Amino acid sequence: MADEQQPEGAGTPPPAKGEADKPPAPAAKPVPPKPAAPPPKPPAVMAAVPWESDLARAAKERFDDGIKAASTYAGQNFIVTAPDAAVPLLEYLKLEADFDYLVDITAVDWPKRPDRFDLVYIVYSFSRNERVRIKTAIPDGFKPATAVDVHLTANWLEREVFDMFGIEFAGHPDLRRILMPEDWQGYPLRKDYSILQQDERWVRENLGIESGQ
Amino acid sequence: MPDSTFLDSTELVLNMGPQHPSTHGVLRVILKLDGERILGTDCVIGYLHRGVEKIAENRTWAQFNPYVDRMDYVASVSNGLGYCLAVEKLLQVEAPPRAQAVRVILTELNRIASHLLWLGTHALDIGAITPVFYCMREREEALKIFEQYCGARLTTHAFRIGGLQYETYDGFEREVKAFCRMFPPKVDEYEELLTNNRIWGGRLKGVGVLTAEECKEYGVTGPLLRAAGVKWDLRKAQPYSGYEKYDFEIPTRENGDTYDRYIVRIVEMRQALRIIEQAVESIPSGPIMGKVPKVIKPPVGEAYVSIEAPKGELGYYVVSDGSTQPYRCRVRPPSFVNLQALDRMVRGGLIADIVAVIGTLDIVLGEVDR
């Protein structure tokens, strides 16, 4: 079915299934909107503003080129780093700025970008009551360093990222799938992983027929 | 010549679960044992994995709302609150005061319901049969309020992005107040059964200790962290949904063992009741839905919003690409993260302790596996 392919449609708003965003306009002839369509594409970036703070400045001083940006969006601060600077920054924040609680590690897949994945670390400091996100863009196949040596909780969180996105963490003590079965094929949260492909394969292998999905 | 291996002890690998009554769902733990001592554990999870984060990417923002209830299904109201707050953050809208007050009442009722289910099953695991009947009896009263409010008892889908769909029903306040009057003596009753019970103390005290440092290392939050002496609760630290208006205490203890976690949760139920009492006395009038467009299309951006769920910090990291569907919706589940500390908590203990520790972790496998 055509509309089932739609999860692959990354970056751009998926137009299919648009029962919601298609007003009941009965095929009128509003031709004028056409030329206006291309321009709105570029502003499809997050309207983040620079984050001015002692912490951001100190981190920038310490890591120099490792820190690409320190920004704020919707009142939430995040630091964009070079891929090798993420874990050193985590360690720096933990030891120097008391960010002693690694809340989460996750990833976001942007298949159209050369640096395909955004790796996201969320840290929190109990003493400062402050939360910071660390984001780093990595290409497919890049093996970021593990954060287990800095925060033990990274163990399972990185296993989940590996399980779902296929990002391998260099130096991880026990990098196995965690939620999916060990023999699972593919990485489910990648955008090119259709929700039907596993099902079709299973039907073909186990029932010997083509899936009717 | 008979060999003398009879008295030699060897390491034994024992499988526990996934179908085991004390694992509270489908948790499989592989135990490495020396006699009855636990040398190490390995958790096998994922039996309940339904891929909610993938589902989110294939639904609209509003359509995904009911799915979050199926993660921590004993605290579905909390799940829904976290998700709605996250999307509201992206949309930069806030629920109106009336909706916030009703949200607080229902969420705290749900906290009580969740803790009651924990207490009953935990006690059952330890061998105390009676509490589970009492706990279920009172939990029923909370579930009845949910049912009257939105038609569902467990997976409630009580909140909508931007506020509430339903106005409170006639008699809502009366019934919540009746619950508040009915409940405190019942908590006394549980405490009478357990708090000074010698068997209860013997099974729980000093078992599954997790210090404050270890909690932070493992990212463990919620009652486990508070039992280790850290006075931290997101409702106080980063208030949401109007929690700053209510007066309540954060209970803490020092030892970080299973018994302390029991005390912390008991006190938390009493404190939740305090919040409900204050909230129900002063539900503001006004609209129940904020200014949310019919078609929810958050601007391009991302946000991480977390709440204090009954089990700990429940966070949603949502990314919007400007379309009607989430580009990414990551759930930071407290149960998953807390479960990771299981190995540290049971190492060196006895097999019987692991049952107590799984109980005290208060995990819900629906949330661990998502």
PDB file of N, CA, C and O in Angstrom, chain B residues 243-284:
ATOM      1  N   TYR B 243       2.224  22.723  40.477  1.00  0.00           N
ATOM      2  CA  TYR B 243       2.565  22.075  41.747  1.00  0.00           C
ATOM      3  C   TYR B 243       3.157  23.060  42.749  1.00  0.00           C
ATOM      4  O   TYR B 243       3.174  22.804  43.945  1.00  0.00           O
ATOM      5  N   GLU B 244       3.687  24.195  42.240  1.00  0.00           N
ATOM      6  CA  GLU B 244       4.301  25.144  43.170  1.00  0.00           C
ATOM      7  C   GLU B 244       3.259  25.757  44.106  1.00  0.00           C
ATOM      8  O   GLU B 244       3.597  26.312  45.139  1.00  0.00           O
ATOM      9  N   LYS B 245       1.977  25.612  43.744  1.00  0.00           N
ATOM     10  CA  LYS B 245       0.939  26.238  44.568  1.00  0.00           C
ATOM     11  C   LYS B 245       0.606  25.408  45.805  1.00  0.00           C
ATOM     12  O   LYS B 245      -0.063  25.885  46.708  1.00  0.00           O
ATOM     13  N   TYR B 246       1.024  24.166  45.813  1.00  0.00           N
ATOM     14  CA  TYR B 246       0.585  23.291  46.893  1.00  0.00           C
ATOM     15  C   TYR B 246       1.695  23.078  47.898  1.00  0.00           C
ATOM     16  O   TYR B 246       2.884  23.051  47.565  1.00  0.00           O
ATOM     17  N   ASP B 247       1.258  22.890  49.115  1.00  0.00           N
ATOM     18  CA  ASP B 247       2.185  22.734  50.215  1.00  0.00           C
ATOM     19  C   ASP B 247       2.317  21.248  50.523  1.00  0.00           C
ATOM     20  O   ASP B 247       1.336  20.600  50.877  1.00  0.00           O
ATOM     21  N   PHE B 248       3.488  20.715  50.338  1.00  0.00           N
ATOM     22  CA  PHE B 248       3.695  19.305  50.682  1.00  0.00           C
ATOM     23  C   PHE B 248       5.173  19.059  50.964  1.00  0.00           C
ATOM     24  O   PHE B 248       6.023  19.872  50.631  1.00  0.00           O
ATOM     25  N   GLU B 249       5.432  17.943  51.615  1.00  0.00           N
ATOM     26  CA  GLU B 249       6.801  17.606  52.007  1.00  0.00           C
ATOM     27  C   GLU B 249       7.357  16.540  51.075  1.00  0.00           C
ATOM     28  O   GLU B 249       6.626  15.743  50.513  1.00  0.00           O
ATOM     29  N   ILE B 250       8.693  16.533  50.959  1.00  0.00           N
ATOM     30  CA  ILE B 250       9.353  15.427  50.267  1.00  0.00           C
ATOM     31  C   ILE B 250       9.919  14.507  51.334  1.00  0.00           C
ATOM     32  O   ILE B 250      10.840  14.891  52.048  1.00  0.00           O
ATOM     33  N   PRO B 251       9.368  13.308  51.481  1.00  0.00           N
ATOM     34  CA  PRO B 251       9.901  12.420  52.512  1.00  0.00           C
ATOM     35  C   PRO B 251      11.261  11.861  52.115  1.00  0.00           C
ATOM     36  O   PRO B 251      11.477  11.508  50.956  1.00  0.00           O
ATOM     37  N   THR B 252      12.178  11.814  53.064  1.00  0.00           N
ATOM     38  CA  THR B 252      13.463  11.170  52.801  1.00  0.00           C
ATOM     39  C   THR B 252      13.834  10.278  53.975  1.00  0.00           C
ATOM     40  O   THR B 252      13.318  10.438  55.075  1.00  0.00           O
ATOM     41  N   ARG B 253      14.719   9.342  53.710  1.00  0.00           N
ATOM     42  CA  ARG B 253      15.293   8.479  54.759  1.00  0.00           C
ATOM     43  C   ARG B 253      16.784   8.391  54.493  1.00  0.00           C
ATOM     44  O   ARG B 253      17.271   8.898  53.484  1.00  0.00           O
ATOM     45  N   GLU B 254      17.512   7.731  55.380  1.00  0.00           N
ATOM     46  CA  GLU B 254      18.974   7.771  55.230  1.00  0.00           C
ATOM     47  C   GLU B 254      19.585   6.485  54.701  1.00  0.00           C
ATOM     48  O   GLU B 254      20.593   6.522  54.017  1.00  0.00           O
ATOM     49  N   ASN B 255      19.005   5.338  55.033  1.00  0.00           N
ATOM     50  CA  ASN B 255      19.736   4.095  54.805  1.00  0.00           C
ATOM     51  C   ASN B 255      19.701   3.609  53.359  1.00  0.00           C
ATOM     52  O   ASN B 255      20.570   2.869  52.939  1.00  0.00           O
ATOM     53  N   GLY B 256      18.683   3.988  52.635  1.00  0.00           N
ATOM     54  CA  GLY B 256      18.585   3.535  51.252  1.00  0.00           C
ATOM     55  C   GLY B 256      18.353   2.044  51.121  1.00  0.00           C
ATOM     56  O   GLY B 256      18.718   1.446  50.114  1.00  0.00           O
ATOM     57  N   ASP B 257      17.757   1.426  52.119  1.00  0.00           N
ATOM     58  CA  ASP B 257      17.456  -0.002  51.984  1.00  0.00           C
ATOM     59  C   ASP B 257      15.964  -0.183  51.665  1.00  0.00           C
ATOM     60  O   ASP B 257      15.213   0.781  51.529  1.00  0.00           O
ATOM     61  N   THR B 258      15.586  -1.434  51.529  1.00  0.00           N
ATOM     62  CA  THR B 258      14.234  -1.727  51.082  1.00  0.00           C
ATOM     63  C   THR B 258      13.193  -1.236  52.077  1.00  0.00           C
ATOM     64  O   THR B 258      12.120  -0.772  51.688  1.00  0.00           O
ATOM     65  N   TYR B 259      13.530  -1.307  53.353  1.00  0.00           N
ATOM     66  CA  TYR B 259      12.583  -0.847  54.365  1.00  0.00           C
ATOM     67  C   TYR B 259      12.370   0.659  54.258  1.00  0.00           C
ATOM     68  O   TYR B 259      11.237   1.137  54.350  1.00  0.00           O
ATOM     69  N   ASP B 260      13.445   1.401  54.058  1.00  0.00           N
ATOM     70  CA  ASP B 260      13.322   2.860  53.942  1.00  0.00           C
ATOM     71  C   ASP B 260      12.477   3.247  52.732  1.00  0.00           C
ATOM     72  O   ASP B 260      11.728   4.210  52.769  1.00  0.00           O
ATOM     73  N   ARG B 261      12.629   2.489  51.676  1.00  0.00           N
ATOM     74  CA  ARG B 261      11.829   2.799  50.485  1.00  0.00           C
ATOM     75  C   ARG B 261      10.347   2.551  50.747  1.00  0.00           C
ATOM     76  O   ARG B 261       9.482   3.251  50.232  1.00  0.00           O
ATOM     77  N   TYR B 262      10.087   1.556  51.586  1.00  0.00           N
ATOM     78  CA  TYR B 262       8.697   1.299  51.987  1.00  0.00           C
ATOM     79  C   TYR B 262       8.157   2.511  52.747  1.00  0.00           C
ATOM     80  O   TYR B 262       7.065   3.007  52.447  1.00  0.00           O
ATOM     81  N   ILE B 263       8.940   2.995  53.714  1.00  0.00           N
ATOM     82  CA  ILE B 263       8.489   4.143  54.517  1.00  0.00           C
ATOM     83  C   ILE B 263       8.277   5.362  53.615  1.00  0.00           C
ATOM     84  O   ILE B 263       7.280   6.076  53.718  1.00  0.00           O
ATOM     85  N   VAL B 264       9.234   5.585  52.702  1.00  0.00           N
ATOM     86  CA  VAL B 264       9.129   6.758  51.830  1.00  0.00           C
ATOM     87  C   VAL B 264       7.837   6.698  51.022  1.00  0.00           C
ATOM     88  O   VAL B 264       7.111   7.685  50.905  1.00  0.00           O
ATOM     89  N   ARG B 265       7.521   5.550  50.489  1.00  0.00           N
ATOM     90  CA  ARG B 265       6.314   5.464  49.661  1.00  0.00           C
ATOM     91  C   ARG B 265       5.055   5.634  50.499  1.00  0.00           C
ATOM     92  O   ARG B 265       4.076   6.233  50.047  1.00  0.00           O
ATOM     93  N   ILE B 266       5.071   5.099  51.720  1.00  0.00           N
ATOM     94  CA  ILE B 266       3.903   5.277  52.598  1.00  0.00           C
ATOM     95  C   ILE B 266       3.692   6.765  52.854  1.00  0.00           C
ATOM     96  O   ILE B 266       2.571   7.287  52.740  1.00  0.00           O
ATOM     97  N   VAL B 267       4.790   7.474  53.178  1.00  0.00           N
ATOM     98  CA  VAL B 267       4.643   8.903  53.464  1.00  0.00           C
ATOM     99  C   VAL B 267       4.227   9.639  52.191  1.00  0.00           C
ATOM    100  O   VAL B 267       3.443  10.584  52.235  1.00  0.00           O
ATOM    101  N   GLU B 268       4.742   9.187  51.057  1.00  0.00           N
ATOM    102  CA  GLU B 268       4.367   9.839  49.796  1.00  0.00           C
ATOM    103  C   GLU B 268       2.873   9.753  49.531  1.00  0.00           C
ATOM    104  O   GLU B 268       2.274  10.685  48.996  1.00  0.00           O
ATOM    105  N   MET B 269       2.281   8.635  49.921  1.00  0.00           N
ATOM    106  CA  MET B 269       0.827   8.517  49.735  1.00  0.00           C
ATOM    107  C   MET B 269       0.118   9.558  50.590  1.00  0.00           C
ATOM    108  O   MET B 269      -0.837  10.201  50.146  1.00  0.00           O
ATOM    109  N   ARG B 270       0.579   9.734  51.809  1.00  0.00           N
ATOM    110  CA  ARG B 270      -0.055  10.734  52.684  1.00  0.00           C
ATOM    111  C   ARG B 270       0.147  12.136  52.118  1.00  0.00           C
ATOM    112  O   ARG B 270      -0.753  12.978  52.179  1.00  0.00           O
ATOM    113  N   GLN B 271       1.344  12.376  51.558  1.00  0.00           N
ATOM    114  CA  GLN B 271       1.607  13.702  51.005  1.00  0.00           C
ATOM    115  C   GLN B 271       0.777  13.940  49.740  1.00  0.00           C
ATOM    116  O   GLN B 271       0.295  15.049  49.510  1.00  0.00           O
ATOM    117  N   ALA B 272       0.625  12.899  48.951  1.00  0.00           N
ATOM    118  CA  ALA B 272      -0.204  13.029  47.744  1.00  0.00           C
ATOM    119  C   ALA B 272      -1.625  13.415  48.142  1.00  0.00           C
ATOM    120  O   ALA B 272      -2.267  14.241  47.490  1.00  0.00           O
ATOM    121  N   LEU B 273      -2.068  12.844  49.232  1.00  0.00           N
ATOM    122  CA  LEU B 273      -3.403  13.154  49.729  1.00  0.00           C
ATOM    123  C   LEU B 273      -3.502  14.625  50.125  1.00  0.00           C
ATOM    124  O   LEU B 273      -4.524  15.276  49.885  1.00  0.00           O
ATOM    125  N   ARG B 274      -2.428  15.122  50.739  1.00  0.00           N
ATOM    126  CA  ARG B 274      -2.405  16.541  51.109  1.00  0.00           C
ATOM    127  C   ARG B 274      -2.559  17.417  49.874  1.00  0.00           C
ATOM    128  O   ARG B 274      -3.270  18.420  49.895  1.00  0.00           O
ATOM    129  N   ILE B 275      -1.849  17.041  48.811  1.00  0.00           N
ATOM    130  CA  ILE B 275      -1.940  17.829  47.577  1.00  0.00           C
ATOM    131  C   ILE B 275      -3.365  17.786  47.033  1.00  0.00           C
ATOM    132  O   ILE B 275      -3.937  18.801  46.646  1.00  0.00           O
ATOM    133  N   ILE B 276      -3.945  16.587  47.037  1.00  0.00           N
ATOM    134  CA  ILE B 276      -5.302  16.462  46.499  1.00  0.00           C
ATOM    135  C   ILE B 276      -6.260  17.325  47.310  1.00  0.00           C
ATOM    136  O   ILE B 276      -7.100  18.037  46.751  1.00  0.00           O
ATOM    137  N   GLU B 277      -6.122  17.276  48.629  1.00  0.00           N
ATOM    138  CA  GLU B 277      -7.028  18.061  49.482  1.00  0.00           C
ATOM    139  C   GLU B 277      -6.949  19.544  49.147  1.00  0.00           C
ATOM    140  O   GLU B 277      -7.966  20.228  49.034  1.00  0.00           O
ATOM    141  N   GLN B 278      -5.718  20.032  48.988  1.00  0.00           N
ATOM    142  CA  GLN B 278      -5.575  21.453  48.663  1.00  0.00           C
ATOM    143  C   GLN B 278      -6.125  21.766  47.281  1.00  0.00           C
ATOM    144  O   GLN B 278      -6.772  22.794  47.077  1.00  0.00           O
ATOM    145  N   ALA B 279      -5.848  20.865  46.345  1.00  0.00           N
ATOM    146  CA  ALA B 279      -6.266  21.145  44.964  1.00  0.00           C
ATOM    147  C   ALA B 279      -7.777  21.120  44.828  1.00  0.00           C
ATOM    148  O   ALA B 279      -8.366  21.946  44.134  1.00  0.00           O
ATOM    149  N   VAL B 280      -8.407  20.177  45.499  1.00  0.00           N
ATOM    150  CA  VAL B 280      -9.848  20.022  45.308  1.00  0.00           C
ATOM    151  C   VAL B 280     -10.611  21.147  46.005  1.00  0.00           C
ATOM    152  O   VAL B 280     -11.733  21.479  45.634  1.00  0.00           O
ATOM    153  N   GLU B 281      -9.999  21.733  47.019  1.00  0.00           N
ATOM    154  CA  GLU B 281     -10.648  22.859  47.693  1.00  0.00           C
ATOM    155  C   GLU B 281     -10.690  24.096  46.801  1.00  0.00           C
ATOM    156  O   GLU B 281     -11.506  24.975  47.009  1.00  0.00           O
ATOM    157  N   SER B 282      -9.760  24.167  45.866  1.00  0.00           N
ATOM    158  CA  SER B 282      -9.623  25.431  45.136  1.00  0.00           C
ATOM    159  C   SER B 282      -9.503  25.191  43.641  1.00  0.00           C
ATOM    160  O   SER B 282      -8.610  25.709  43.004  1.00  0.00           O
ATOM    161  N   ILE B 283     -10.387  24.373  43.089  1.00  0.00           N
ATOM    162  CA  ILE B 283     -10.356  24.204  41.627  1.00  0.00           C
ATOM    163  C   ILE B 283     -10.868  25.506  41.012  1.00  0.00           C
ATOM    164  O   ILE B 283     -12.009  25.884  41.253  1.00  0.00           O
ATOM    165  N   PRO B 284     -10.038  26.205  40.258  1.00  0.00           N
ATOM    166  CA  PRO B 284     -10.527  27.460  39.668  1.00  0.00           C
ATOM    167  C   PRO B 284     -11.589  27.171  38.619  1.00  0.00           C
ATOM    168  O   PRO B 284     -11.644  26.065  38.066  1.00  0.00           O
TER     169      PRO B 284
END
